[in-house]
Amino acid sequence: MKKAAVILANGFEEIEALTVVDVLRRAQIPCTVLGFDKQVVGSHGISVIADEVLDANVFDHDMIILPGGMPGSTNLKSSETVISILRKMQSEDKYIAAICAAPIVLEHAGVLKGKNYTCYDGFEKELLLIFSRRIKSMLIYGLWLEVRMTTDIKTEIGHRVRQKRERHKLTREEVCGQKLT
């Protein structure tokens, strides 16, 4: 089964991280929260207990998701561990997702070169990309899922969960992994 990991650094945007974790887990997609520390504090002061502390051994995951937020995105960008993980994930053709301000991490890792991308308005100035092109909203590029706003990723994931549900004739309860009253 496919597995995802959301990497949290202090200053992450809470809704961009926790909504993704919530939606993936409701869809019964294993999702591990990896923190720089066991307890990570978001940009609005909300503390989250990570499932695990981040180390370089995350390659049993099929997707890495980086929430935005400041200074969370800058903290992710400053981590050599995160940068090496992204480069290895790209070399293994695994999924990488960056939300809002987090594409600055992808650019720093050198994995955005030649790719279309989207980011929080104004952050394109942070991305010194010569052979890349910024687009609006959301794109799916090979194994890349990049979103401009959290509502975009929630809508896309929700759409894909609905498609899976219809394709496999699953009930809402089966998709969410719980009884709904």
PDB file of C-alpha atoms in Angstrom, residues 12-132:
ATOM      1  CA  PHE A  12       4.452  25.253   9.599  1.00  0.00           C
ATOM      2  CA  GLU A  13       0.984  26.378   8.472  1.00  0.00           C
ATOM      3  CA  GLU A  14      -1.383  24.290  10.576  1.00  0.00           C
ATOM      4  CA  ILE A  15      -4.280  24.004   8.138  1.00  0.00           C
ATOM      5  CA  GLU A  16      -2.001  23.009   5.268  1.00  0.00           C
ATOM      6  CA  ALA A  17      -0.445  20.222   7.315  1.00  0.00           C
ATOM      7  CA  LEU A  18      -3.298  18.896   9.403  1.00  0.00           C
ATOM      8  CA  THR A  19      -5.957  19.002   6.686  1.00  0.00           C
ATOM      9  CA  VAL A  20      -3.746  16.876   4.449  1.00  0.00           C
ATOM     10  CA  VAL A  21      -3.059  14.383   7.243  1.00  0.00           C
ATOM     11  CA  ASP A  22      -6.761  14.228   8.117  1.00  0.00           C
ATOM     12  CA  VAL A  23      -7.943  13.700   4.530  1.00  0.00           C
ATOM     13  CA  LEU A  24      -5.325  11.035   3.781  1.00  0.00           C
ATOM     14  CA  ARG A  25      -6.077   9.104   6.949  1.00  0.00           C
ATOM     15  CA  ARG A  26      -9.831   9.265   6.294  1.00  0.00           C
ATOM     16  CA  ALA A  27      -9.097   7.839   2.843  1.00  0.00           C
ATOM     17  CA  GLN A  28      -7.165   5.060   4.614  1.00  0.00           C
ATOM     18  CA  ILE A  29      -3.874   6.119   3.055  1.00  0.00           C
ATOM     19  CA  PRO A  30      -1.137   5.634   5.644  1.00  0.00           C
ATOM     20  CA  CYS A  31       0.282   9.051   6.499  1.00  0.00           C
ATOM     21  CA  THR A  32       3.155   9.622   8.897  1.00  0.00           C
ATOM     22  CA  VAL A  33       3.750  13.016  10.508  1.00  0.00           C
ATOM     23  CA  LEU A  34       7.506  13.546  10.672  1.00  0.00           C
ATOM     24  CA  GLY A  35       8.665  16.439  12.842  1.00  0.00           C
ATOM     25  CA  PHE A  36      12.015  18.099  13.237  1.00  0.00           C
ATOM     26  CA  ASP A  37      11.332  17.361  16.912  1.00  0.00           C
ATOM     27  CA  LYS A  38       8.722  15.166  18.587  1.00  0.00           C
ATOM     28  CA  GLN A  39       6.684  18.309  19.352  1.00  0.00           C
ATOM     29  CA  VAL A  40       6.460  20.911  16.595  1.00  0.00           C
ATOM     30  CA  VAL A  41       4.785  24.315  16.905  1.00  0.00           C
ATOM     31  CA  GLY A  42       2.913  25.806  13.952  1.00  0.00           C
ATOM     32  CA  SER A  43       2.901  29.415  12.785  1.00  0.00           C
ATOM     33  CA  HIS A  44      -0.219  30.129  14.864  1.00  0.00           C
ATOM     34  CA  GLY A  45       1.107  28.601  18.076  1.00  0.00           C
ATOM     35  CA  ILE A  46      -0.606  25.203  17.785  1.00  0.00           C
ATOM     36  CA  SER A  47       1.596  22.365  19.063  1.00  0.00           C
ATOM     37  CA  VAL A  48       1.515  19.031  17.259  1.00  0.00           C
ATOM     38  CA  ILE A  49       3.037  15.761  18.446  1.00  0.00           C
ATOM     39  CA  ALA A  50       4.728  14.108  15.465  1.00  0.00           C
ATOM     40  CA  ASP A  51       4.376  10.387  14.858  1.00  0.00           C
ATOM     41  CA  GLU A  52       8.145  10.197  14.447  1.00  0.00           C
ATOM     42  CA  VAL A  53      11.158  12.489  14.492  1.00  0.00           C
ATOM     43  CA  LEU A  54      12.491  13.108  10.983  1.00  0.00           C
ATOM     44  CA  ASP A  55      15.598  11.257   9.907  1.00  0.00           C
ATOM     45  CA  ALA A  56      17.021  10.529   6.480  1.00  0.00           C
ATOM     46  CA  ASN A  57      15.450   7.060   6.395  1.00  0.00           C
ATOM     47  CA  VAL A  58      11.996   7.916   4.978  1.00  0.00           C
ATOM     48  CA  PHE A  59      12.289   6.127   1.674  1.00  0.00           C
ATOM     49  CA  ASP A  60       9.682   3.507   2.497  1.00  0.00           C
ATOM     50  CA  HIS A  61       7.202   6.362   1.846  1.00  0.00           C
ATOM     51  CA  ASP A  62       5.881   6.929  -1.663  1.00  0.00           C
ATOM     52  CA  MET A  63       5.143  10.619  -1.184  1.00  0.00           C
ATOM     53  CA  ILE A  64       6.628  13.504   0.772  1.00  0.00           C
ATOM     54  CA  ILE A  65       4.363  16.480   1.500  1.00  0.00           C
ATOM     55  CA  LEU A  66       5.701  19.851   2.600  1.00  0.00           C
ATOM     56  CA  PRO A  67       3.194  22.281   4.092  1.00  0.00           C
ATOM     57  CA  GLY A  68       3.894  25.986   3.754  1.00  0.00           C
ATOM     58  CA  GLY A  69       3.846  28.589   6.471  1.00  0.00           C
ATOM     59  CA  MET A  70       6.494  30.906   7.751  1.00  0.00           C
ATOM     60  CA  PRO A  71       8.996  30.425   9.113  1.00  0.00           C
ATOM     61  CA  GLY A  72       8.230  26.728   8.552  1.00  0.00           C
ATOM     62  CA  SER A  73       9.104  26.779   4.848  1.00  0.00           C
ATOM     63  CA  THR A  74      12.376  28.579   5.570  1.00  0.00           C
ATOM     64  CA  ASN A  75      13.186  26.031   8.280  1.00  0.00           C
ATOM     65  CA  LEU A  76      12.512  23.173   5.840  1.00  0.00           C
ATOM     66  CA  LYS A  77      14.708  24.915   3.255  1.00  0.00           C
ATOM     67  CA  SER A  78      17.564  25.186   5.787  1.00  0.00           C
ATOM     68  CA  SER A  79      17.552  21.461   6.584  1.00  0.00           C
ATOM     69  CA  GLU A  80      20.174  19.420   4.760  1.00  0.00           C
ATOM     70  CA  THR A  81      18.205  16.289   5.724  1.00  0.00           C
ATOM     71  CA  VAL A  82      15.080  17.581   3.940  1.00  0.00           C
ATOM     72  CA  ILE A  83      17.101  18.680   0.900  1.00  0.00           C
ATOM     73  CA  SER A  84      18.775  15.258   0.556  1.00  0.00           C
ATOM     74  CA  ILE A  85      15.404  13.498   1.034  1.00  0.00           C
ATOM     75  CA  LEU A  86      13.844  15.550  -1.778  1.00  0.00           C
ATOM     76  CA  ARG A  87      16.729  14.851  -4.158  1.00  0.00           C
ATOM     77  CA  LYS A  88      16.551  11.116  -3.449  1.00  0.00           C
ATOM     78  CA  MET A  89      12.740  11.054  -3.777  1.00  0.00           C
ATOM     79  CA  GLN A  90      13.051  12.759  -7.167  1.00  0.00           C
ATOM     80  CA  SER A  91      15.789  10.371  -8.326  1.00  0.00           C
ATOM     81  CA  GLU A  92      13.512   7.445  -7.393  1.00  0.00           C
ATOM     82  CA  ASP A  93      10.521   8.998  -9.221  1.00  0.00           C
ATOM     83  CA  LYS A  94       8.479   9.239  -6.041  1.00  0.00           C
ATOM     84  CA  TYR A  95       5.779  11.822  -5.344  1.00  0.00           C
ATOM     85  CA  ILE A  96       6.667  15.235  -3.939  1.00  0.00           C
ATOM     86  CA  ALA A  97       4.060  17.820  -2.949  1.00  0.00           C
ATOM     87  CA  ALA A  98       4.677  21.384  -1.793  1.00  0.00           C
ATOM     88  CA  ILE A  99       1.944  23.715  -0.597  1.00  0.00           C
ATOM     89  CA  CYS A 100       1.811  27.513  -0.626  1.00  0.00           C
ATOM     90  CA  ALA A 101       5.285  28.829   0.325  1.00  0.00           C
ATOM     91  CA  ALA A 102       6.970  25.396   0.422  1.00  0.00           C
ATOM     92  CA  PRO A 103       8.086  25.357  -3.258  1.00  0.00           C
ATOM     93  CA  ILE A 104      11.035  27.481  -2.026  1.00  0.00           C
ATOM     94  CA  VAL A 105      12.291  24.227  -0.474  1.00  0.00           C
ATOM     95  CA  LEU A 106      11.965  22.367  -3.790  1.00  0.00           C
ATOM     96  CA  GLU A 107      13.820  25.136  -5.598  1.00  0.00           C
ATOM     97  CA  HIS A 108      16.626  25.089  -3.014  1.00  0.00           C
ATOM     98  CA  ALA A 109      16.930  21.314  -3.461  1.00  0.00           C
ATOM     99  CA  GLY A 110      17.222  21.797  -7.226  1.00  0.00           C
ATOM    100  CA  VAL A 111      14.218  19.625  -8.024  1.00  0.00           C
ATOM    101  CA  LEU A 112      12.063  22.334  -9.663  1.00  0.00           C
ATOM    102  CA  LYS A 113      14.383  23.111 -12.572  1.00  0.00           C
ATOM    103  CA  GLY A 114      12.515  22.844 -15.864  1.00  0.00           C
ATOM    104  CA  LYS A 115       9.165  22.243 -14.179  1.00  0.00           C
ATOM    105  CA  ASN A 116       5.973  24.240 -14.028  1.00  0.00           C
ATOM    106  CA  TYR A 117       5.150  25.266 -10.498  1.00  0.00           C
ATOM    107  CA  THR A 118       2.717  27.223  -8.396  1.00  0.00           C
ATOM    108  CA  CYS A 119       3.229  28.961  -5.083  1.00  0.00           C
ATOM    109  CA  TYR A 120       1.803  31.525  -2.700  1.00  0.00           C
ATOM    110  CA  ASP A 121       1.489  34.907  -4.412  1.00  0.00           C
ATOM    111  CA  GLY A 122       4.734  36.811  -4.079  1.00  0.00           C
ATOM    112  CA  PHE A 123       6.933  33.790  -3.406  1.00  0.00           C
ATOM    113  CA  GLU A 124       7.831  33.435  -7.062  1.00  0.00           C
ATOM    114  CA  LYS A 125      10.422  36.155  -6.305  1.00  0.00           C
ATOM    115  CA  GLU A 126      12.074  33.692  -3.911  1.00  0.00           C
ATOM    116  CA  LEU A 127      12.353  31.091  -6.649  1.00  0.00           C
ATOM    117  CA  LEU A 128      15.324  31.856  -8.849  1.00  0.00           C
ATOM    118  CA  LEU A 129      14.153  29.593 -11.644  1.00  0.00           C
ATOM    119  CA  ILE A 130      15.423  30.215 -15.142  1.00  0.00           C
ATOM    120  CA  PHE A 131      13.852  27.280 -16.959  1.00  0.00           C
ATOM    121  CA  SER A 132      10.627  27.015 -15.001  1.00  0.00           C
TER     122      SER A 132
END
